[in-house]
Amino acid sequence: MDQTHASSPLAGAVHDLATEVVLALRSGDHLATVCGAAGIDEENRTGIAAARVIGADLLLPSVLYGRHPHPGDIAVLDRAVREFPPKPDAPAATAWSHWHMISTLQRMAPPPPGAAAPGPGTTFSEPDAAWLEEAPWQAFTHQLSVLAPLAVPAAPSAVQRAAANRAVDLSRGFVRAVRRRDWLQAAGAGRWLAAIGGEPATLGLERGLDFVELMGGHDPRVTLHVRAARLLAEARAR
């Protein structure tokens, strides 16, 4: 672990997990274990909390490459779902992130006994997303960036539909985040734009993402979103 990026054990674990997701995205390895490479298993409390921060992106390499996730990664994500459910007064973004983790587990692998994810064929309700429709574009971009793990193919949701309906607002937010040097928000917004399309041609998203990665690449979460954006853009172009 690079201690220069670890201000706390949790921050260090998040950094390590995000780094391993990036490496798996670059290599496309079949059944590569993200958590095992980061030294995290389902008994590691700090690692489980870090998995909750990373969210469903823990399985992103498998999602984007259409491959089976490593059982160890499934176990850690499932444990994170069970250990850190949203509180009744949790922000809407937290509820959506939790929903997406469960949804991803349901899609990608049969849940083990006692798992939080429903069994095959079971449905569960999405959280409310009406608040996104009226949010100012600045707040909208912020919230969508927090929910960037939902920007994946074959996972339609009300958040994804809201993003598709407000691509111009997201584009404005992307430019604003770059100007404010908020690289993580810019990367998240850019990932959404790559997933949904519809941004103005004048935005120059591809070059913009290159710049975001250059400037913010010390944070592997930025690199994760940029790499995901490139893979999503390639998939849309095919």
PDB file of C-alpha atoms in Angstrom:
ATOM      1  CA  MET A   1       0.000   0.000   0.000  1.00  0.00           C
ATOM      2  CA  ASP A   2       1.223   3.487  -0.856  1.00  0.00           C
ATOM      3  CA  GLN A   3       1.236   5.231   2.504  1.00  0.00           C
ATOM      4  CA  THR A   4       1.238   8.676   0.883  1.00  0.00           C
ATOM      5  CA  HIS A   5      -2.431   8.094   0.020  1.00  0.00           C
ATOM      6  CA  ALA A   6      -3.450   6.470   3.306  1.00  0.00           C
ATOM      7  CA  SER A   7      -4.470   9.060   5.903  1.00  0.00           C
ATOM      8  CA  SER A   8      -6.304   6.302   7.801  1.00  0.00           C
ATOM      9  CA  PRO A   9      -6.603   2.518   7.605  1.00  0.00           C
ATOM     10  CA  LEU A  10      -9.952   2.893   5.833  1.00  0.00           C
ATOM     11  CA  ALA A  11      -8.574   5.384   3.310  1.00  0.00           C
ATOM     12  CA  GLY A  12      -5.672   3.038   2.672  1.00  0.00           C
ATOM     13  CA  ALA A  13      -7.990   0.075   2.119  1.00  0.00           C
ATOM     14  CA  VAL A  14     -10.176   2.103  -0.265  1.00  0.00           C
ATOM     15  CA  HIS A  15      -7.058   3.159  -2.174  1.00  0.00           C
ATOM     16  CA  ASP A  16      -5.845  -0.442  -2.431  1.00  0.00           C
ATOM     17  CA  LEU A  17      -9.216  -1.797  -3.563  1.00  0.00           C
ATOM     18  CA  ALA A  18      -9.668   0.918  -6.182  1.00  0.00           C
ATOM     19  CA  THR A  19      -6.134   0.270  -7.441  1.00  0.00           C
ATOM     20  CA  GLU A  20      -6.846  -3.432  -7.871  1.00  0.00           C
ATOM     21  CA  VAL A  21     -10.104  -2.706  -9.716  1.00  0.00           C
ATOM     22  CA  VAL A  22      -8.149  -0.483 -12.113  1.00  0.00           C
ATOM     23  CA  LEU A  23      -5.551  -3.198 -12.673  1.00  0.00           C
ATOM     24  CA  ALA A  24      -8.287  -5.752 -13.376  1.00  0.00           C
ATOM     25  CA  LEU A  25      -9.990  -3.356 -15.793  1.00  0.00           C
ATOM     26  CA  ARG A  26      -6.724  -2.915 -17.656  1.00  0.00           C
ATOM     27  CA  SER A  27      -5.898  -6.605 -17.838  1.00  0.00           C
ATOM     28  CA  GLY A  28      -9.353  -8.120 -18.211  1.00  0.00           C
ATOM     29  CA  ASP A  29      -8.147 -11.173 -16.277  1.00  0.00           C
ATOM     30  CA  HIS A  30     -10.688 -13.949 -15.901  1.00  0.00           C
ATOM     31  CA  LEU A  31     -11.523 -14.588 -12.260  1.00  0.00           C
ATOM     32  CA  ALA A  32      -8.894 -12.139 -11.054  1.00  0.00           C
ATOM     33  CA  THR A  33      -9.548 -11.468  -7.378  1.00  0.00           C
ATOM     34  CA  VAL A  34      -9.707  -7.774  -6.547  1.00  0.00           C
ATOM     35  CA  CYS A  35     -10.080  -8.247  -2.807  1.00  0.00           C
ATOM     36  CA  GLY A  36      -7.474 -10.985  -2.517  1.00  0.00           C
ATOM     37  CA  ALA A  37      -4.924  -8.859  -4.353  1.00  0.00           C
ATOM     38  CA  ALA A  38      -5.654  -6.019  -1.919  1.00  0.00           C
ATOM     39  CA  GLY A  39      -5.232  -8.349   1.067  1.00  0.00           C
ATOM     40  CA  ILE A  40      -8.908  -8.173   2.037  1.00  0.00           C
ATOM     41  CA  ASP A  41     -11.293 -11.004   2.897  1.00  0.00           C
ATOM     42  CA  GLU A  42     -14.779 -11.165   4.383  1.00  0.00           C
ATOM     43  CA  GLU A  43     -13.406 -11.223   7.933  1.00  0.00           C
ATOM     44  CA  ASN A  44     -11.484  -7.954   7.515  1.00  0.00           C
ATOM     45  CA  ARG A  45     -13.718  -5.271   9.032  1.00  0.00           C
ATOM     46  CA  THR A  46     -11.778  -2.354   7.583  1.00  0.00           C
ATOM     47  CA  GLY A  47     -11.706  -4.044   4.209  1.00  0.00           C
ATOM     48  CA  ILE A  48     -15.468  -4.637   4.330  1.00  0.00           C
ATOM     49  CA  ALA A  49     -16.007  -0.940   5.063  1.00  0.00           C
ATOM     50  CA  ALA A  50     -13.746  -0.086   2.125  1.00  0.00           C
ATOM     51  CA  ALA A  51     -15.801  -2.387  -0.093  1.00  0.00           C
ATOM     52  CA  ARG A  52     -18.888  -0.456   0.969  1.00  0.00           C
ATOM     53  CA  VAL A  53     -17.176   2.748  -0.189  1.00  0.00           C
ATOM     54  CA  ILE A  54     -16.224   1.223  -3.551  1.00  0.00           C
ATOM     55  CA  GLY A  55     -19.695  -0.304  -3.837  1.00  0.00           C
ATOM     56  CA  ALA A  56     -20.728  -2.383  -6.829  1.00  0.00           C
ATOM     57  CA  ASP A  57     -17.599  -1.261  -8.689  1.00  0.00           C
ATOM     58  CA  LEU A  58     -15.890  -4.054  -6.778  1.00  0.00           C
ATOM     59  CA  LEU A  59     -17.309  -6.350  -9.489  1.00  0.00           C
ATOM     60  CA  LEU A  60     -16.943  -3.851 -12.331  1.00  0.00           C
ATOM     61  CA  PRO A  61     -14.275  -5.826 -14.262  1.00  0.00           C
ATOM     62  CA  SER A  62     -16.617  -8.811 -14.409  1.00  0.00           C
ATOM     63  CA  VAL A  63     -19.587  -6.608 -15.332  1.00  0.00           C
ATOM     64  CA  LEU A  64     -17.800  -4.881 -18.214  1.00  0.00           C
ATOM     65  CA  TYR A  65     -15.992  -7.943 -19.554  1.00  0.00           C
ATOM     66  CA  GLY A  66     -18.972 -10.282 -19.111  1.00  0.00           C
ATOM     67  CA  ARG A  67     -17.085 -12.757 -16.956  1.00  0.00           C
ATOM     68  CA  HIS A  68     -17.794 -14.542 -13.713  1.00  0.00           C
ATOM     69  CA  PRO A  69     -16.563 -12.645 -10.648  1.00  0.00           C
ATOM     70  CA  HIS A  70     -14.207 -14.261  -8.176  1.00  0.00           C
ATOM     71  CA  PRO A  71     -16.067 -15.956  -5.296  1.00  0.00           C
ATOM     72  CA  GLY A  72     -13.954 -14.061  -2.795  1.00  0.00           C
ATOM     73  CA  ASP A  73     -15.038 -10.735  -4.263  1.00  0.00           C
ATOM     74  CA  ILE A  74     -18.688 -11.810  -4.182  1.00  0.00           C
ATOM     75  CA  ALA A  75     -18.321 -12.787  -0.526  1.00  0.00           C
ATOM     76  CA  VAL A  76     -16.778  -9.437   0.420  1.00  0.00           C
ATOM     77  CA  LEU A  77     -19.415  -7.399  -1.428  1.00  0.00           C
ATOM     78  CA  ASP A  78     -22.216  -9.459   0.093  1.00  0.00           C
ATOM     79  CA  ARG A  79     -20.716  -8.969   3.557  1.00  0.00           C
ATOM     80  CA  ALA A  80     -20.537  -5.208   2.926  1.00  0.00           C
ATOM     81  CA  VAL A  81     -24.231  -5.195   2.003  1.00  0.00           C
ATOM     82  CA  ARG A  82     -25.154  -7.035   5.197  1.00  0.00           C
ATOM     83  CA  GLU A  83     -22.810  -5.142   7.505  1.00  0.00           C
ATOM     84  CA  PHE A  84     -23.560  -1.621   6.287  1.00  0.00           C
ATOM     85  CA  PRO A  85     -27.235  -1.257   5.364  1.00  0.00           C
ATOM     86  CA  PRO A  86     -28.471   2.327   4.971  1.00  0.00           C
ATOM     87  CA  LYS A  87     -29.994   3.892   8.061  1.00  0.00           C
ATOM     88  CA  PRO A  88     -33.591   5.163   7.896  1.00  0.00           C
ATOM     89  CA  ASP A  89     -32.351   8.752   7.610  1.00  0.00           C
ATOM     90  CA  ALA A  90     -29.564   7.957   5.122  1.00  0.00           C
ATOM     91  CA  PRO A  91     -29.162  10.217   2.079  1.00  0.00           C
ATOM     92  CA  ALA A  92     -30.938   9.087  -1.065  1.00  0.00           C
ATOM     93  CA  ALA A  93     -27.593   8.452  -2.767  1.00  0.00           C
ATOM     94  CA  THR A  94     -26.685   5.970  -0.021  1.00  0.00           C
ATOM     95  CA  ALA A  95     -29.940   4.092  -0.537  1.00  0.00           C
ATOM     96  CA  TRP A  96     -29.306   3.957  -4.280  1.00  0.00           C
ATOM     97  CA  SER A  97     -25.754   2.722  -3.816  1.00  0.00           C
ATOM     98  CA  HIS A  98     -26.988  -0.036  -1.500  1.00  0.00           C
ATOM     99  CA  TRP A  99     -29.723  -0.988  -3.975  1.00  0.00           C
ATOM    100  CA  HIS A 100     -27.185  -1.189  -6.779  1.00  0.00           C
ATOM    101  CA  MET A 101     -24.858  -3.409  -4.756  1.00  0.00           C
ATOM    102  CA  ILE A 102     -27.699  -5.855  -4.151  1.00  0.00           C
ATOM    103  CA  SER A 103     -28.819  -5.637  -7.774  1.00  0.00           C
ATOM    104  CA  THR A 104     -25.286  -6.354  -8.991  1.00  0.00           C
ATOM    105  CA  LEU A 105     -24.929  -9.345  -6.702  1.00  0.00           C
ATOM    106  CA  GLN A 106     -28.245 -10.681  -7.964  1.00  0.00           C
ATOM    107  CA  ARG A 107     -27.183 -10.322 -11.596  1.00  0.00           C
ATOM    108  CA  MET A 108     -23.632 -11.567 -11.312  1.00  0.00           C
ATOM    109  CA  ALA A 109     -23.821 -14.565  -8.991  1.00  0.00           C
ATOM    110  CA  PRO A 110     -26.242 -16.710  -7.009  1.00  0.00           C
ATOM    111  CA  PRO A 111     -26.147 -15.420  -3.419  1.00  0.00           C
ATOM    112  CA  PRO A 112     -24.771 -17.721  -0.723  1.00  0.00           C
ATOM    113  CA  PRO A 113     -27.043 -18.887   2.130  1.00  0.00           C
ATOM    114  CA  GLY A 114     -28.043 -15.965   4.337  1.00  0.00           C
ATOM    115  CA  ALA A 115     -26.984 -13.383   1.773  1.00  0.00           C
ATOM    116  CA  ALA A 116     -28.769 -10.054   1.509  1.00  0.00           C
ATOM    117  CA  ALA A 117     -29.288 -10.331  -2.229  1.00  0.00           C
ATOM    118  CA  PRO A 118     -32.634 -11.802  -3.355  1.00  0.00           C
ATOM    119  CA  GLY A 119     -32.697 -15.097  -5.200  1.00  0.00           C
ATOM    120  CA  PRO A 120     -33.106 -15.436  -8.964  1.00  0.00           C
ATOM    121  CA  GLY A 121     -36.386 -14.014 -10.237  1.00  0.00           C
ATOM    122  CA  THR A 122     -37.014 -12.001  -7.092  1.00  0.00           C
ATOM    123  CA  THR A 123     -37.774  -8.321  -7.571  1.00  0.00           C
ATOM    124  CA  PHE A 124     -37.164  -5.467  -5.175  1.00  0.00           C
ATOM    125  CA  SER A 125     -38.102  -1.837  -5.399  1.00  0.00           C
ATOM    126  CA  GLU A 126     -35.792   0.932  -6.477  1.00  0.00           C
ATOM    127  CA  PRO A 127     -35.434   3.873  -4.111  1.00  0.00           C
ATOM    128  CA  ASP A 128     -37.142   7.120  -5.029  1.00  0.00           C
ATOM    129  CA  ALA A 129     -35.423   9.184  -7.736  1.00  0.00           C
ATOM    130  CA  ALA A 130     -37.882  12.043  -8.152  1.00  0.00           C
ATOM    131  CA  TRP A 131     -35.496  14.344  -6.299  1.00  0.00           C
ATOM    132  CA  LEU A 132     -33.071  14.126  -9.219  1.00  0.00           C
ATOM    133  CA  GLU A 133     -35.539  15.554 -11.706  1.00  0.00           C
ATOM    134  CA  GLU A 134     -35.699  18.985 -10.071  1.00  0.00           C
ATOM    135  CA  ALA A 135     -32.174  19.200  -8.679  1.00  0.00           C
ATOM    136  CA  PRO A 136     -30.116  22.175  -9.945  1.00  0.00           C
ATOM    137  CA  TRP A 137     -27.511  21.062 -12.466  1.00  0.00           C
ATOM    138  CA  GLN A 138     -24.662  21.590  -9.999  1.00  0.00           C
ATOM    139  CA  ALA A 139     -26.283  19.369  -7.354  1.00  0.00           C
ATOM    140  CA  PHE A 140     -27.417  16.937 -10.024  1.00  0.00           C
ATOM    141  CA  THR A 141     -23.842  16.481 -11.238  1.00  0.00           C
ATOM    142  CA  HIS A 142     -22.592  16.016  -7.687  1.00  0.00           C
ATOM    143  CA  GLN A 143     -25.177  13.339  -6.917  1.00  0.00           C
ATOM    144  CA  LEU A 144     -24.639  11.513 -10.213  1.00  0.00           C
ATOM    145  CA  SER A 145     -20.892  11.509  -9.596  1.00  0.00           C
ATOM    146  CA  VAL A 146     -21.455   9.897  -6.206  1.00  0.00           C
ATOM    147  CA  LEU A 147     -23.614   7.318  -7.994  1.00  0.00           C
ATOM    148  CA  ALA A 148     -21.155   6.708 -10.836  1.00  0.00           C
ATOM    149  CA  PRO A 149     -21.075   2.931 -10.130  1.00  0.00           C
ATOM    150  CA  LEU A 150     -24.631   2.829 -11.531  1.00  0.00           C
ATOM    151  CA  ALA A 151     -23.260   3.927 -14.915  1.00  0.00           C
ATOM    152  CA  VAL A 152     -22.937   0.426 -16.334  1.00  0.00           C
ATOM    153  CA  PRO A 153     -24.605  -1.366 -19.252  1.00  0.00           C
ATOM    154  CA  ALA A 154     -27.511  -3.764 -18.797  1.00  0.00           C
ATOM    155  CA  ALA A 155     -28.470  -2.180 -15.460  1.00  0.00           C
ATOM    156  CA  PRO A 156     -31.334   0.237 -16.204  1.00  0.00           C
ATOM    157  CA  SER A 157     -32.582   2.326 -13.322  1.00  0.00           C
ATOM    158  CA  ALA A 158     -34.393   5.571 -12.614  1.00  0.00           C
ATOM    159  CA  VAL A 159     -31.009   7.185 -11.962  1.00  0.00           C
ATOM    160  CA  GLN A 160     -29.791   6.109 -15.386  1.00  0.00           C
ATOM    161  CA  ARG A 161     -32.930   7.482 -17.014  1.00  0.00           C
ATOM    162  CA  ALA A 162     -32.504  10.785 -15.177  1.00  0.00           C
ATOM    163  CA  ALA A 163     -28.924  10.988 -16.422  1.00  0.00           C
ATOM    164  CA  ALA A 164     -29.996  10.307 -20.010  1.00  0.00           C
ATOM    165  CA  ASN A 165     -32.622  13.065 -19.776  1.00  0.00           C
ATOM    166  CA  ARG A 166     -30.114  15.615 -18.465  1.00  0.00           C
ATOM    167  CA  ALA A 167     -26.964  14.987 -20.506  1.00  0.00           C
ATOM    168  CA  VAL A 168     -26.507  18.721 -21.132  1.00  0.00           C
ATOM    169  CA  ASP A 169     -26.664  19.454 -17.396  1.00  0.00           C
ATOM    170  CA  LEU A 170     -24.117  16.688 -16.781  1.00  0.00           C
ATOM    171  CA  SER A 171     -21.892  18.213 -19.451  1.00  0.00           C
ATOM    172  CA  ARG A 172     -22.066  21.590 -17.721  1.00  0.00           C
ATOM    173  CA  GLY A 173     -21.254  19.877 -14.454  1.00  0.00           C
ATOM    174  CA  PHE A 174     -18.302  18.064 -15.989  1.00  0.00           C
ATOM    175  CA  VAL A 175     -16.806  21.359 -17.198  1.00  0.00           C
ATOM    176  CA  ARG A 176     -17.464  22.994 -13.824  1.00  0.00           C
ATOM    177  CA  ALA A 177     -15.777  20.135 -11.954  1.00  0.00           C
ATOM    178  CA  VAL A 178     -12.713  20.346 -14.193  1.00  0.00           C
ATOM    179  CA  ARG A 179     -12.467  24.090 -13.639  1.00  0.00           C
ATOM    180  CA  ARG A 180     -12.779  23.557  -9.881  1.00  0.00           C
ATOM    181  CA  ARG A 181     -10.140  20.802 -10.066  1.00  0.00           C
ATOM    182  CA  ASP A 182     -12.598  18.360  -8.521  1.00  0.00           C
ATOM    183  CA  TRP A 183     -11.169  15.418 -10.419  1.00  0.00           C
ATOM    184  CA  LEU A 184     -13.270  12.734  -8.746  1.00  0.00           C
ATOM    185  CA  GLN A 185     -16.522  14.522  -9.563  1.00  0.00           C
ATOM    186  CA  ALA A 186     -15.342  15.208 -13.109  1.00  0.00           C
ATOM    187  CA  ALA A 187     -14.420  11.548 -13.589  1.00  0.00           C
ATOM    188  CA  GLY A 188     -17.792  10.392 -12.284  1.00  0.00           C
ATOM    189  CA  ALA A 189     -19.692  12.820 -14.500  1.00  0.00           C
ATOM    190  CA  GLY A 190     -17.545  11.822 -17.465  1.00  0.00           C
ATOM    191  CA  ARG A 191     -18.290   8.157 -16.831  1.00  0.00           C
ATOM    192  CA  TRP A 192     -22.023   8.887 -16.967  1.00  0.00           C
ATOM    193  CA  LEU A 193     -21.646  10.821 -20.209  1.00  0.00           C
ATOM    194  CA  ALA A 194     -19.667   7.989 -21.760  1.00  0.00           C
ATOM    195  CA  ALA A 195     -22.371   5.551 -20.706  1.00  0.00           C
ATOM    196  CA  ILE A 196     -25.411   7.502 -21.908  1.00  0.00           C
ATOM    197  CA  GLY A 197     -24.095   9.727 -24.711  1.00  0.00           C
ATOM    198  CA  GLY A 198     -25.937  12.858 -25.714  1.00  0.00           C
ATOM    199  CA  GLU A 199     -23.258  15.355 -24.663  1.00  0.00           C
ATOM    200  CA  PRO A 200     -22.625  18.344 -26.944  1.00  0.00           C
ATOM    201  CA  ALA A 201     -19.972  17.639 -29.568  1.00  0.00           C
ATOM    202  CA  THR A 202     -18.131  20.751 -28.420  1.00  0.00           C
ATOM    203  CA  LEU A 203     -17.511  19.202 -25.005  1.00  0.00           C
ATOM    204  CA  GLY A 204     -14.572  17.102 -26.216  1.00  0.00           C
ATOM    205  CA  LEU A 205     -15.274  14.375 -23.660  1.00  0.00           C
ATOM    206  CA  GLU A 206     -12.457  12.038 -24.704  1.00  0.00           C
ATOM    207  CA  ARG A 207      -9.790  14.709 -24.399  1.00  0.00           C
ATOM    208  CA  GLY A 208     -11.430  15.987 -21.235  1.00  0.00           C
ATOM    209  CA  LEU A 209     -11.177  12.562 -19.630  1.00  0.00           C
ATOM    210  CA  ASP A 210      -7.517  12.347 -20.636  1.00  0.00           C
ATOM    211  CA  PHE A 211      -6.913  15.625 -18.826  1.00  0.00           C
ATOM    212  CA  VAL A 212      -8.854  14.513 -15.746  1.00  0.00           C
ATOM    213  CA  GLU A 213      -6.808  11.327 -15.532  1.00  0.00           C
ATOM    214  CA  LEU A 214      -3.555  13.241 -16.001  1.00  0.00           C
ATOM    215  CA  MET A 215      -4.361  15.710 -13.246  1.00  0.00           C
ATOM    216  CA  GLY A 216      -6.233  13.463 -10.820  1.00  0.00           C
ATOM    217  CA  GLY A 217      -4.677  10.089 -11.509  1.00  0.00           C
ATOM    218  CA  HIS A 218      -2.971   9.986  -8.113  1.00  0.00           C
ATOM    219  CA  ASP A 219      -6.424   8.962  -6.829  1.00  0.00           C
ATOM    220  CA  PRO A 220      -7.187   5.466  -8.167  1.00  0.00           C
ATOM    221  CA  ARG A 221     -10.923   6.177  -7.882  1.00  0.00           C
ATOM    222  CA  VAL A 222     -10.455   8.841 -10.559  1.00  0.00           C
ATOM    223  CA  THR A 223      -8.573   6.393 -12.758  1.00  0.00           C
ATOM    224  CA  LEU A 224     -11.254   3.763 -12.125  1.00  0.00           C
ATOM    225  CA  HIS A 225     -14.027   6.037 -13.430  1.00  0.00           C
ATOM    226  CA  VAL A 226     -11.970   7.217 -16.398  1.00  0.00           C
ATOM    227  CA  ARG A 227     -11.063   3.664 -17.379  1.00  0.00           C
ATOM    228  CA  ALA A 228     -14.710   2.631 -17.011  1.00  0.00           C
ATOM    229  CA  ALA A 229     -15.722   5.609 -19.163  1.00  0.00           C
ATOM    230  CA  ARG A 230     -13.386   4.537 -21.943  1.00  0.00           C
ATOM    231  CA  LEU A 231     -14.678   0.966 -21.904  1.00  0.00           C
ATOM    232  CA  LEU A 232     -18.272   2.199 -21.906  1.00  0.00           C
ATOM    233  CA  ALA A 233     -17.594   4.555 -24.795  1.00  0.00           C
ATOM    234  CA  GLU A 234     -15.972   1.718 -26.763  1.00  0.00           C
ATOM    235  CA  ALA A 235     -18.989  -0.502 -26.120  1.00  0.00           C
ATOM    236  CA  ARG A 236     -21.390   2.203 -27.299  1.00  0.00           C
ATOM    237  CA  ALA A 237     -19.333   2.750 -30.475  1.00  0.00           C
ATOM    238  CA  ARG A 238     -19.521  -0.928 -31.483  1.00  0.00           C
TER     239      ARG A 238
END
